[in-house]
Every structure is written in C-alpha cells, then in structure tokens.
JSON list of C-alpha atoms in Angstrom, two decimals:
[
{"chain": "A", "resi": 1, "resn": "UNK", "atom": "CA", "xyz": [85.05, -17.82, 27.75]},
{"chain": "A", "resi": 2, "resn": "UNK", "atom": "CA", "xyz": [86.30, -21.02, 27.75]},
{"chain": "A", "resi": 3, "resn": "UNK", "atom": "CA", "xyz": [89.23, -22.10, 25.67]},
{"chain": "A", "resi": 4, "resn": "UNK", "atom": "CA", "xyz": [89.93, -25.43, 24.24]},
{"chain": "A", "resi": 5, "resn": "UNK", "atom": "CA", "xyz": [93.82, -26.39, 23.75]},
{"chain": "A", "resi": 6, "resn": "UNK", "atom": "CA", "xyz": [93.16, -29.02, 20.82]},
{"chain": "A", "resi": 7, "resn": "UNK", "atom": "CA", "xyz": [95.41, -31.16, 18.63]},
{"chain": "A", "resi": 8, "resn": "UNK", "atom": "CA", "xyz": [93.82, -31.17, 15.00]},
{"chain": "A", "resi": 9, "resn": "UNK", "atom": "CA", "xyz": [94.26, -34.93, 15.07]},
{"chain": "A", "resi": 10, "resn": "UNK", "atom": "CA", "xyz": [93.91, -36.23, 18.29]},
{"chain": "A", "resi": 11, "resn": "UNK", "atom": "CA", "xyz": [90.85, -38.11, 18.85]},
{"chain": "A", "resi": 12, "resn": "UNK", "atom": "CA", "xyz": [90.31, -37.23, 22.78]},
{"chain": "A", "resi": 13, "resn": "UNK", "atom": "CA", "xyz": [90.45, -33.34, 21.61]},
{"chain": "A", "resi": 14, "resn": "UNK", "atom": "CA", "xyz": [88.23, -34.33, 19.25]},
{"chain": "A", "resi": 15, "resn": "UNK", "atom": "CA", "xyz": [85.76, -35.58, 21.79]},
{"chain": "A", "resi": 16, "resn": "UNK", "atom": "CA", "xyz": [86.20, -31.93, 23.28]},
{"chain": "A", "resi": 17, "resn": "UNK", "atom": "CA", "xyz": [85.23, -30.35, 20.04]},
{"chain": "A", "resi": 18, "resn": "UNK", "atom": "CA", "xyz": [81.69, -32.71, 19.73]},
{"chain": "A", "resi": 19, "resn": "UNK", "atom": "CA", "xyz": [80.43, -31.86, 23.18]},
{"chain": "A", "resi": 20, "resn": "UNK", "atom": "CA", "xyz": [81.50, -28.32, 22.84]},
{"chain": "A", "resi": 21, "resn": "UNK", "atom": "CA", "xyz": [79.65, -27.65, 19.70]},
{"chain": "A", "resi": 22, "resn": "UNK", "atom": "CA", "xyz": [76.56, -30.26, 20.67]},
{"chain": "A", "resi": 23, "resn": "UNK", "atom": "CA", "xyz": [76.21, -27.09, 23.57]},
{"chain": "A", "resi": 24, "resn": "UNK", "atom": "CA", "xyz": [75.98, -24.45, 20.88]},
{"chain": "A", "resi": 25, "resn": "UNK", "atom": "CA", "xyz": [78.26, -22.32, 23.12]},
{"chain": "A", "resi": 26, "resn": "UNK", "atom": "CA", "xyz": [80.84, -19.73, 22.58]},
{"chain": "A", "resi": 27, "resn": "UNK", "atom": "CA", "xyz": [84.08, -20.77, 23.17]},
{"chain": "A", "resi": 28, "resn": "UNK", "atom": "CA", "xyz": [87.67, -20.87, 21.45]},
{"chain": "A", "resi": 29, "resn": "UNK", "atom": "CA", "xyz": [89.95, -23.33, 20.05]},
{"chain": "A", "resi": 30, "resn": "UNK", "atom": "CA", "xyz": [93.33, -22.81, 20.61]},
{"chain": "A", "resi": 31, "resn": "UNK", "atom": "CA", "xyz": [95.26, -25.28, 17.92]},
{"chain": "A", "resi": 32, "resn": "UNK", "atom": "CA", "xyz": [98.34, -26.29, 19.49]},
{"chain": "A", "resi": 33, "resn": "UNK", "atom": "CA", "xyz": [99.79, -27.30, 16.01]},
{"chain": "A", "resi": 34, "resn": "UNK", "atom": "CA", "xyz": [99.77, -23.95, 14.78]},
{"chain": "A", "resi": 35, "resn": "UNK", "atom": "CA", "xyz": [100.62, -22.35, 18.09]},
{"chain": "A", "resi": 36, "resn": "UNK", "atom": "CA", "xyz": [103.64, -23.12, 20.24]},
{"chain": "A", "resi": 37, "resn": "UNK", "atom": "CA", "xyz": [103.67, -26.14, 22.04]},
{"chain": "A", "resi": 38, "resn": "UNK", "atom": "CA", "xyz": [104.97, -24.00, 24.92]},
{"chain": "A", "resi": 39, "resn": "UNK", "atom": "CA", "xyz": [102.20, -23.04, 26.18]},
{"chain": "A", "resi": 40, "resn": "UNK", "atom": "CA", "xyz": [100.61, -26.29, 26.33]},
{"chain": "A", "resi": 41, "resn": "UNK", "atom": "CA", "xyz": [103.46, -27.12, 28.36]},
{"chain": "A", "resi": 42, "resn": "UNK", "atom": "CA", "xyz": [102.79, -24.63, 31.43]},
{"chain": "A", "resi": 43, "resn": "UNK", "atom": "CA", "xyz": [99.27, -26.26, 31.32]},
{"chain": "A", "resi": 44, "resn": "UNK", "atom": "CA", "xyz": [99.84, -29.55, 31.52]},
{"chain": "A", "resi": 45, "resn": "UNK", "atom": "CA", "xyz": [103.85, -31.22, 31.81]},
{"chain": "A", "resi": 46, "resn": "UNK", "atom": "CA", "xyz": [103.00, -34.56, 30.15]},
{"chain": "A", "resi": 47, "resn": "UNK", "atom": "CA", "xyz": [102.48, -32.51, 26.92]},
{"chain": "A", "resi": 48, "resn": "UNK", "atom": "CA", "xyz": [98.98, -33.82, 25.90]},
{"chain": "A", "resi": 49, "resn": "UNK", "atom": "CA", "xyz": [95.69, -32.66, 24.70]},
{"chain": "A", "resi": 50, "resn": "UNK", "atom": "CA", "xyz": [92.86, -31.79, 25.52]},
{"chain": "A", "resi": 51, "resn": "UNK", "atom": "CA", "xyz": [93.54, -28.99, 28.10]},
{"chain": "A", "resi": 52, "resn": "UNK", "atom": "CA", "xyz": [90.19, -26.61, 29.01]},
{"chain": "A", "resi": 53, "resn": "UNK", "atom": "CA", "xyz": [90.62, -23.12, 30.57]},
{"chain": "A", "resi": 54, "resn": "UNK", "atom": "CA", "xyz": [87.40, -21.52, 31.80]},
{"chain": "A", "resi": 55, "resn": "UNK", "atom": "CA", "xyz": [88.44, -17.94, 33.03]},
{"chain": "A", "resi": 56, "resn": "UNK", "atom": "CA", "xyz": [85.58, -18.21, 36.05]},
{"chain": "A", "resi": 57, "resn": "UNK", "atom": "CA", "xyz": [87.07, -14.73, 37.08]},
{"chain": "A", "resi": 58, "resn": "UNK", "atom": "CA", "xyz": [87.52, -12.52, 34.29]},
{"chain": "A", "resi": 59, "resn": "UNK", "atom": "CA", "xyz": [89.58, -10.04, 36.64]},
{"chain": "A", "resi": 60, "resn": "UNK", "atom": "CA", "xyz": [91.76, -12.55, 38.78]},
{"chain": "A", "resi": 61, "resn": "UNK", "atom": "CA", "xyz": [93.50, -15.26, 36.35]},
{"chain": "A", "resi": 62, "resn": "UNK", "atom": "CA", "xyz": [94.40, -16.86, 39.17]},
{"chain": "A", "resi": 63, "resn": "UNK", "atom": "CA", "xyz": [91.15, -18.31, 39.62]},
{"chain": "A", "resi": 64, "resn": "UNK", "atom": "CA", "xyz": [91.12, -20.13, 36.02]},
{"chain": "A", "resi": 65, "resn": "UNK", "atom": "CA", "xyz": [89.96, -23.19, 35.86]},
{"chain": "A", "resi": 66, "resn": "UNK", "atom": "CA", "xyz": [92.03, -25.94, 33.99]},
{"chain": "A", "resi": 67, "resn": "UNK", "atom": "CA", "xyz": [91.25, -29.02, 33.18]},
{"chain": "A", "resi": 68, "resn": "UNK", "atom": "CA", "xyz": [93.67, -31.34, 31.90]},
{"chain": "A", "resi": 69, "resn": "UNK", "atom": "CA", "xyz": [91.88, -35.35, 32.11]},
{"chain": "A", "resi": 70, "resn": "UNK", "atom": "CA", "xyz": [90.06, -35.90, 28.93]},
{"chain": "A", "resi": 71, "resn": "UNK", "atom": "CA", "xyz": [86.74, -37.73, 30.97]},
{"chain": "A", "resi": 72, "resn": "UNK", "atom": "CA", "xyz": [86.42, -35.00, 33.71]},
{"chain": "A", "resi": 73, "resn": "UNK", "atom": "CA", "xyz": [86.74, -31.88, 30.99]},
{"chain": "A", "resi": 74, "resn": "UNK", "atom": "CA", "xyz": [83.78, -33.34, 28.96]},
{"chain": "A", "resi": 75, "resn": "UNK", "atom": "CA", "xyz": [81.69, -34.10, 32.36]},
{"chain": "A", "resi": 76, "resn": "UNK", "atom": "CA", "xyz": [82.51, -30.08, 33.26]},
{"chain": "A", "resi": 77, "resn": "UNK", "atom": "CA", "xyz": [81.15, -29.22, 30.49]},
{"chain": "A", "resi": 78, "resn": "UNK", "atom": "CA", "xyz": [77.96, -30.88, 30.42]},
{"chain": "A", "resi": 79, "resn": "UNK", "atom": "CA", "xyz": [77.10, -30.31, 34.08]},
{"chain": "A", "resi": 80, "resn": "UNK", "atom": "CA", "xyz": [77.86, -26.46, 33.43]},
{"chain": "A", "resi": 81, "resn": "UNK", "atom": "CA", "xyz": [75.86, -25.97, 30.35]},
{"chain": "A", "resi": 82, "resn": "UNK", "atom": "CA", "xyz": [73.44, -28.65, 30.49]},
{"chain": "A", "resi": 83, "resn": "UNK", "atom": "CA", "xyz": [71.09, -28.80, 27.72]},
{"chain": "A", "resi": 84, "resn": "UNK", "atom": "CA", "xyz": [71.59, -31.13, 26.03]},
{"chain": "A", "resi": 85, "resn": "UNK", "atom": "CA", "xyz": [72.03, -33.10, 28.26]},
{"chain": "A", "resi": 86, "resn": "UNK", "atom": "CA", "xyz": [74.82, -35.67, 27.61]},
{"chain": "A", "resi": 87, "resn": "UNK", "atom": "CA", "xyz": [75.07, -37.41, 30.60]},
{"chain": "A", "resi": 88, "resn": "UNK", "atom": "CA", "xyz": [72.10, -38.95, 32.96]},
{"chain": "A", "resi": 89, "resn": "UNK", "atom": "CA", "xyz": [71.30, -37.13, 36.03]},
{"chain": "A", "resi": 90, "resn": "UNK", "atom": "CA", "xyz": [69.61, -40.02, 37.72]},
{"chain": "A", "resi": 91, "resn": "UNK", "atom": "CA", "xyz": [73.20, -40.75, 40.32]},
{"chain": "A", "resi": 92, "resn": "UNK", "atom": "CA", "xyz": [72.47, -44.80, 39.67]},
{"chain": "A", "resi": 93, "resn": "UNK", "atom": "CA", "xyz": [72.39, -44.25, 35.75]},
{"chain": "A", "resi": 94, "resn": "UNK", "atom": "CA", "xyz": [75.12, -41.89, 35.76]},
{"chain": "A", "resi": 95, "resn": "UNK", "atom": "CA", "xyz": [77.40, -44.54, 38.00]},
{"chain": "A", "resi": 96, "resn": "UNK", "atom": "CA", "xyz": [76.51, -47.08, 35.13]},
{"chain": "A", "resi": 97, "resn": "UNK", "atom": "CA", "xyz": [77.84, -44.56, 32.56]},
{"chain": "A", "resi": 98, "resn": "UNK", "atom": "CA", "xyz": [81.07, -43.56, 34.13]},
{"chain": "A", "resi": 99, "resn": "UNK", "atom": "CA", "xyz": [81.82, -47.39, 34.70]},
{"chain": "A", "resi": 100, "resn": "UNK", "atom": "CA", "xyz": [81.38, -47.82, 31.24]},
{"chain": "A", "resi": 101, "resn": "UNK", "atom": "CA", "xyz": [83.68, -45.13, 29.96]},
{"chain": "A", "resi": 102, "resn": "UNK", "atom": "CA", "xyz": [86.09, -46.42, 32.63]},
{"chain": "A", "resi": 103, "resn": "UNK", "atom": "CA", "xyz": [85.66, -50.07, 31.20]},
{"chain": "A", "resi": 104, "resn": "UNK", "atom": "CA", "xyz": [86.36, -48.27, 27.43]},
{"chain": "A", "resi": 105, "resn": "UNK", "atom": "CA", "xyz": [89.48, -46.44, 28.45]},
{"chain": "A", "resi": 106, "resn": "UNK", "atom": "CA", "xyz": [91.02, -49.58, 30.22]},
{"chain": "A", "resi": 107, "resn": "UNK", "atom": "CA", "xyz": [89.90, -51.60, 26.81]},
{"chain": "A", "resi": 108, "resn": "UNK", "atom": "CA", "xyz": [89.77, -49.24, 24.06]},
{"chain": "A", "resi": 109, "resn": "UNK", "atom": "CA", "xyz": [90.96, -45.87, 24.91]},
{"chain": "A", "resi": 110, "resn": "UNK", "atom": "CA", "xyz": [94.40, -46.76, 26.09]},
{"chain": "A", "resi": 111, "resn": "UNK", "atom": "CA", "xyz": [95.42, -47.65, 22.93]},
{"chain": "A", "resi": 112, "resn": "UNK", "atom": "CA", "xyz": [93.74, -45.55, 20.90]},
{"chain": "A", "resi": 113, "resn": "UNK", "atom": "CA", "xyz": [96.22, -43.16, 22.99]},
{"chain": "A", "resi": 114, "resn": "UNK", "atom": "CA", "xyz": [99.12, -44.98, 21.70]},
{"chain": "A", "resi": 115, "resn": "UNK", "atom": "CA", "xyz": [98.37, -44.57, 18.23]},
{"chain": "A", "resi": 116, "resn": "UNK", "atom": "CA", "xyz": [97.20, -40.70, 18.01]},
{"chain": "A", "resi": 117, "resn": "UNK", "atom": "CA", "xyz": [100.73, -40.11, 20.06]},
{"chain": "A", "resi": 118, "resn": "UNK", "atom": "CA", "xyz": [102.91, -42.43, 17.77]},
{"chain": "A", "resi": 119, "resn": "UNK", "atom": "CA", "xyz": [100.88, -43.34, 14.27]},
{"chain": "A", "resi": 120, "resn": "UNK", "atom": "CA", "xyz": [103.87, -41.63, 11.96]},
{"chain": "A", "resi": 121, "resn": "UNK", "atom": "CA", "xyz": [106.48, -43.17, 13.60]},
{"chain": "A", "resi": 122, "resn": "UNK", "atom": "CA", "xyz": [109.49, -45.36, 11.77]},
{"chain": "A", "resi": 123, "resn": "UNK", "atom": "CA", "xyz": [111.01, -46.67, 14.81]},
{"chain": "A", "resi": 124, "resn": "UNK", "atom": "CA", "xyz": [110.73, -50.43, 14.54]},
{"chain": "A", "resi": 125, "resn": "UNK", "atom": "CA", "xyz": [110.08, -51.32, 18.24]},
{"chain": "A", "resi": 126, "resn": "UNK", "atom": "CA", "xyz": [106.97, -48.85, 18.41]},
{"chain": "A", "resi": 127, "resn": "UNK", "atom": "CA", "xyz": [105.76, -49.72, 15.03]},
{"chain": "A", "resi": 128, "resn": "UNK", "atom": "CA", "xyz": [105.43, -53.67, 16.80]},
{"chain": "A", "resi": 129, "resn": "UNK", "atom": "CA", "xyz": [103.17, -51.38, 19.61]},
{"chain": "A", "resi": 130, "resn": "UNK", "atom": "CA", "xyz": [101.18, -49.83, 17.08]},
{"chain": "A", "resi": 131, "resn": "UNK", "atom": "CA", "xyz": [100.52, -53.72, 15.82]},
{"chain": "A", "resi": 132, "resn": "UNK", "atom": "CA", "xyz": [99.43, -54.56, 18.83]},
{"chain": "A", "resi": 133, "resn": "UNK", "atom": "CA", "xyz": [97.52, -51.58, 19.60]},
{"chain": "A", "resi": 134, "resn": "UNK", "atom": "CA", "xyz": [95.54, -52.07, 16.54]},
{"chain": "A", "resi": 135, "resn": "UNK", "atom": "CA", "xyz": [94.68, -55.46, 17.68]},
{"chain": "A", "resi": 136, "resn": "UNK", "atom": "CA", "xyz": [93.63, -54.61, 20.55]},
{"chain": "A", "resi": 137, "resn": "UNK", "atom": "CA", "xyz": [91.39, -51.89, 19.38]},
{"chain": "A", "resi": 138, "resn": "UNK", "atom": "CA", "xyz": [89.64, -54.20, 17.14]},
{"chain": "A", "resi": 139, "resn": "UNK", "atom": "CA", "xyz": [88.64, -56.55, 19.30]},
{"chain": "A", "resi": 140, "resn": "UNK", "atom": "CA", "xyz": [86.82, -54.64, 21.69]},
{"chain": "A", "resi": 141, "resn": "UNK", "atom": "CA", "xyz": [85.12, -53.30, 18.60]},
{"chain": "A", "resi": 142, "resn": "UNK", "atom": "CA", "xyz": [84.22, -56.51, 18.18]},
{"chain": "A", "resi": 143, "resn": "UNK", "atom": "CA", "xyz": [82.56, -56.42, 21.51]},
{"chain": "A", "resi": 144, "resn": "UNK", "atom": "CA", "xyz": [80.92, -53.09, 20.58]},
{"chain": "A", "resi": 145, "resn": "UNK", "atom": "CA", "xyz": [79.82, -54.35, 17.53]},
{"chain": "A", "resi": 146, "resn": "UNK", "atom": "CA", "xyz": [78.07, -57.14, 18.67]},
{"chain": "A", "resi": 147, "resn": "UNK", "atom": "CA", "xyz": [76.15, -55.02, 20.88]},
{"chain": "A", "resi": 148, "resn": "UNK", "atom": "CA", "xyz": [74.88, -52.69, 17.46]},
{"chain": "A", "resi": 149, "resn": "UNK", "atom": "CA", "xyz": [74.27, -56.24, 15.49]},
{"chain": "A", "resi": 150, "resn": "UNK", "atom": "CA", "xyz": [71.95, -57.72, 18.42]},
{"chain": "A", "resi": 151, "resn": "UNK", "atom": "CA", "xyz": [70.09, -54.54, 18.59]},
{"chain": "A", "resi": 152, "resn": "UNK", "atom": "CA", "xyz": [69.93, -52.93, 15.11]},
{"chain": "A", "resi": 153, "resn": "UNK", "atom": "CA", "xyz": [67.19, -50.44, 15.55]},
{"chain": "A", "resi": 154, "resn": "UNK", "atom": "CA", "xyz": [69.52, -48.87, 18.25]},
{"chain": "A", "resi": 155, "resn": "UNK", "atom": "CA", "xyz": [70.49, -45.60, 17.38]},
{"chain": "A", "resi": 156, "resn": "UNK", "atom": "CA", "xyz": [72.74, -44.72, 19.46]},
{"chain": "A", "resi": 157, "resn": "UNK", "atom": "CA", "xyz": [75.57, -46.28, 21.63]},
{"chain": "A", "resi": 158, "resn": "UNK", "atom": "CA", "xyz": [73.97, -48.09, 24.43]},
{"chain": "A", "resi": 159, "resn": "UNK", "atom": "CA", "xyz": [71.18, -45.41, 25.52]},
{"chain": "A", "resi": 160, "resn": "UNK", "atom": "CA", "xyz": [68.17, -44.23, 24.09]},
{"chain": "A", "resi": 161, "resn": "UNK", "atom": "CA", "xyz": [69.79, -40.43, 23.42]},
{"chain": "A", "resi": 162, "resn": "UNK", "atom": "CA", "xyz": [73.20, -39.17, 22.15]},
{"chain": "A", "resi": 163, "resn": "UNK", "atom": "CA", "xyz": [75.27, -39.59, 25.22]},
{"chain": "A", "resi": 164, "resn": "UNK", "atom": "CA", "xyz": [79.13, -39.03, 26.58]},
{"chain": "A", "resi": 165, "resn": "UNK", "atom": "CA", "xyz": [79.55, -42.56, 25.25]},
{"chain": "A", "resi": 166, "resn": "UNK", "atom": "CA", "xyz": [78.45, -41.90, 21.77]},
{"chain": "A", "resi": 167, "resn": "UNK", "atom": "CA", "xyz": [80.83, -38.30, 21.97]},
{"chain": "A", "resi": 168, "resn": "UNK", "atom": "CA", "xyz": [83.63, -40.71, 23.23]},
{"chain": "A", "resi": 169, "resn": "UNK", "atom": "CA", "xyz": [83.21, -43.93, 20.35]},
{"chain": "A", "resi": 170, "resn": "UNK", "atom": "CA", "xyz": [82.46, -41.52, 17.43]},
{"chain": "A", "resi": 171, "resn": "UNK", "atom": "CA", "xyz": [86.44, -40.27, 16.80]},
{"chain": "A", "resi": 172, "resn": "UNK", "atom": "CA", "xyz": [87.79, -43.43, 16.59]},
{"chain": "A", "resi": 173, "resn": "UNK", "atom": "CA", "xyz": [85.17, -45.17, 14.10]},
{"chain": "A", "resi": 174, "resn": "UNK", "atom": "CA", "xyz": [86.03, -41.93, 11.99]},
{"chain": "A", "resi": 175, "resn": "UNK", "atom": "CA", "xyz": [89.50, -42.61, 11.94]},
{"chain": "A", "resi": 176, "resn": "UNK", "atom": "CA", "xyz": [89.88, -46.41, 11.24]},
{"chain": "A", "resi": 177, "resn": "UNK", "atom": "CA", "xyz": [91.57, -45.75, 8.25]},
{"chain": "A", "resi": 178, "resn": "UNK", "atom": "CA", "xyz": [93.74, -43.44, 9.55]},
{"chain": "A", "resi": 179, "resn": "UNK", "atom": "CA", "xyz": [94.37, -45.79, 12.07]},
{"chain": "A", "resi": 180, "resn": "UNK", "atom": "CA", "xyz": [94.98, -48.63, 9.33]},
{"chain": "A", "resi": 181, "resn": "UNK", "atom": "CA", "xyz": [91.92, -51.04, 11.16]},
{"chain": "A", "resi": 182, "resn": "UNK", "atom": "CA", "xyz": [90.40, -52.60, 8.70]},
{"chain": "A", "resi": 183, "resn": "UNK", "atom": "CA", "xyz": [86.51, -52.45, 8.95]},
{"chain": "A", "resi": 184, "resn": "UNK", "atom": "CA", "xyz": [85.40, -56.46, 9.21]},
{"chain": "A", "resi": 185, "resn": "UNK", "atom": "CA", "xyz": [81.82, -57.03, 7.60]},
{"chain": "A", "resi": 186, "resn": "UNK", "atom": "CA", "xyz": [80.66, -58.05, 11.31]},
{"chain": "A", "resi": 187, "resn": "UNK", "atom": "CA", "xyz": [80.68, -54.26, 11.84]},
{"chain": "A", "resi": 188, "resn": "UNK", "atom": "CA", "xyz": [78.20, -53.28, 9.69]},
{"chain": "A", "resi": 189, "resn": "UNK", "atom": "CA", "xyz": [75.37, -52.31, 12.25]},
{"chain": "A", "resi": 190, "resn": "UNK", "atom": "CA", "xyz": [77.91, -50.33, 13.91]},
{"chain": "A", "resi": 191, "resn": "UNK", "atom": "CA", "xyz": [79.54, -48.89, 11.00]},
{"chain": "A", "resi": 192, "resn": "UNK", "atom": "CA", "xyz": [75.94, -47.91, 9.49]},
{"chain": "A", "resi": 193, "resn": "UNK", "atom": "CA", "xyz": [75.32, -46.27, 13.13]},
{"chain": "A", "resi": 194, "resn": "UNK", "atom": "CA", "xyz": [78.62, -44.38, 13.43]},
{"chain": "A", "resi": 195, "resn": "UNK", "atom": "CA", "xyz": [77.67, -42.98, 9.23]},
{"chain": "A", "resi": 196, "resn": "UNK", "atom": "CA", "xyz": [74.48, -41.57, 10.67]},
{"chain": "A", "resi": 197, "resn": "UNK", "atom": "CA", "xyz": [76.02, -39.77, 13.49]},
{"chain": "A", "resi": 198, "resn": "UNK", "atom": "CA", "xyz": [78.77, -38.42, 11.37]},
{"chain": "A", "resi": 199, "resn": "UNK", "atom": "CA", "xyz": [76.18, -36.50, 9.71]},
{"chain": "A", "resi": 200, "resn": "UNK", "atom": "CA", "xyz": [75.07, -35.02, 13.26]},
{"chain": "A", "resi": 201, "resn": "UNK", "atom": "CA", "xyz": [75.63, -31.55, 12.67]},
{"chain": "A", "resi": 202, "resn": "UNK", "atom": "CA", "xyz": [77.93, -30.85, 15.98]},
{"chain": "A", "resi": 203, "resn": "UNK", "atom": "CA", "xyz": [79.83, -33.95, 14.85]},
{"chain": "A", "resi": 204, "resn": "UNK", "atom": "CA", "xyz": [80.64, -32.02, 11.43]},
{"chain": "A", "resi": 205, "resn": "UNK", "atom": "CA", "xyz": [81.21, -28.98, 13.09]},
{"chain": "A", "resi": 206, "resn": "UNK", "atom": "CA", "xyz": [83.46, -30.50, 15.07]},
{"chain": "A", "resi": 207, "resn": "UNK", "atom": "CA", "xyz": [86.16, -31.61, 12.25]},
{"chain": "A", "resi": 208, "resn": "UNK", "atom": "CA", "xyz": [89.09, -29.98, 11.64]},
{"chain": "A", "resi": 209, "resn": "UNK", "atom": "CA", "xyz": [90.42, -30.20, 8.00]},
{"chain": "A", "resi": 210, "resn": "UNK", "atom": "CA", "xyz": [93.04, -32.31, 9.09]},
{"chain": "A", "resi": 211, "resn": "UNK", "atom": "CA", "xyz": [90.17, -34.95, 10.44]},
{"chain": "A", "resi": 212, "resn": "UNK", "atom": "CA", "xyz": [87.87, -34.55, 7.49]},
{"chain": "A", "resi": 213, "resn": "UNK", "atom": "CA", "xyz": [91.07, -36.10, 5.09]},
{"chain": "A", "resi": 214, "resn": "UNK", "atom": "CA", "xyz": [91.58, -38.79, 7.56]},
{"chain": "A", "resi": 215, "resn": "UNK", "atom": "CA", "xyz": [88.39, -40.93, 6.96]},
{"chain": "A", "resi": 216, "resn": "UNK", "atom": "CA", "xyz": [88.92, -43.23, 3.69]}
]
C-alpha cells in the first residue's frame, strides 16, 4: 500500500492528497504533525513533505520505493494507476506540460515554498521574505489570471480535462487568505474557476481540517 507522509498544511502534500483521492485508491496518510517528525527525517534529511513509500515488495522492505520530489511523486502516481488520467500520454503534449509545471515552480511554486515553511514566523528579516514572497506570488497570478479572463468558458487550467496543472494551482488559490494575498477583482474568472473545482469531490476529500479553516 502506498503511504503518504503529509503535512496538514502544506500545500505540495496537499497536491499529494488531490491526485491520490482523484485515483480512488487505497492508500494511507501518515500526518507528520501528529507523528514524530523523526521518521520523516530517515526519509528525507531536508525535513520536508510530501514523502511517498510504495512497499513494491511486501516481503523485502528493502525494495520500497520512496519518493521524496513533490513533481515526480504525483507523475508516479498517475503513470501507475492511470485512470484518470492526469497527465497526457501523447510524449509532445506531455513535454508541454512538464515545461509548464517547471515554468510554475521557478515562478510560483518557489515561493509558495517559502511561505508554507515560514508563514507563523516573528522574525523580522523573514517576515520582509514573506513580503516579498507574497508579491511575487501575485503577480504570476496575475499572469494566470489573465489566461482564465481571455478564455472564460475554460474550465479548467489550460487543458480541456482536470490535469497535474489544475492538482498543482488548486492549493494555493485555497489558501490566499491564509497566505494573506488579497484576491484583486481582475481574478474573478479564475477565482470563479478555482470555486468550482473546490467542490470536485477528490478536492474535498482531500482537506484536512486544518485546510478546510484556512480558506476565508
């Protein structure tokens, strides 16, 4: 089975969580809030979730599979159990999609990293980070947006299904205010497609009370 080592409010385990539960599959969450840290540790040094474990080998734990890179756990996942599909399986497409993500993390994702790692903290010098952070996160949303209000009967992020890309965009629109990003009124087509998708049932299923008290 595999197991999920998940931080209640960390967006990229979040991302886990959707894909996992868009699969309808068994598998277990291990909450590394509620469980020592410790064991996180052994699995991955720089302390950070998401980390997979697929025992492959039920009789040889040596053969475990762990993933520890946020991108490469959720493409695992959908090339092992692959309906629904979440990624394209045309090679071209799927180039186009991994670029993407790759463009988002460099943009977007970086600093969405900063904030789920340092959000509560007083210390003056990181809270001028978490300022700029912010910034930067909203104006690639205002890229993203733009996208949503030039094509308003899209549905979804970019393709013509729910994709890796929607799984990956979804957290962070949930946690704006938790963030403290204000929404701007030239998100509205985005912010009316990220309210349909939060009532996607795997996206619901996916929350962990911590999450559901973050969105204001």
């Amino acid at each position: 089975m595999i197991q999920l080592h998940s931080d209640a409010r960390c967006s990229f385990s979040h991302r886990i969580r959707i894909i996992l539960n868009e699969k309808e599959m068994d598998f277990k969450i291990l909450d590394v809030n509620s469980n020592s840290r410790e064991d996180l540790m052994s699995l991955n040094t720089n302390n950070e979730t998401p980390v997979l474990v697929d025992d492959i080998d039920k009789n040889n734990k040596k053969k475990d599979l762990i993933l520890k890179e946020t991108n490469i756990i959720g493409e695992y996942i959908d090339e092992r159990f692959p309906h629904p599909q979440l990624m394209p399986i045309e090679p071209a497409e799927k180039a186009r999609m991994r670029q993407a993500i790759r463009d988002l993390d460099r943009d977007l994702f970086q600093y969405v990293r900063y904030l789920d790692n340092n959000v509560a903290s007083k210390d003056a010098k990181i809270k001028k980070e978490l300022e700029r952070a912010r910034k930067m996160i909203a104006s690639t949303l205002d890229e993203i947006a733009n996208v949503f209000t030039q094509n308003k009967k899209m549905d979804f992020f970019i393709n013509s299904y729910f994709s890796i890309l929607d799984v990956c965009l979804l957290p962070v629109l949930w946690r704006l205010g938790y963030y403290e990003i204000e929404v701007k009124k030239s998100w509205a087509a985005m912010m009316k497609y990220a309210e349909a998708q939060f009532n996607r049932p795997s996206f619901m299923s996916s929350l962990t009370p911590t999450e559901r008290s973050m969105k204001q």
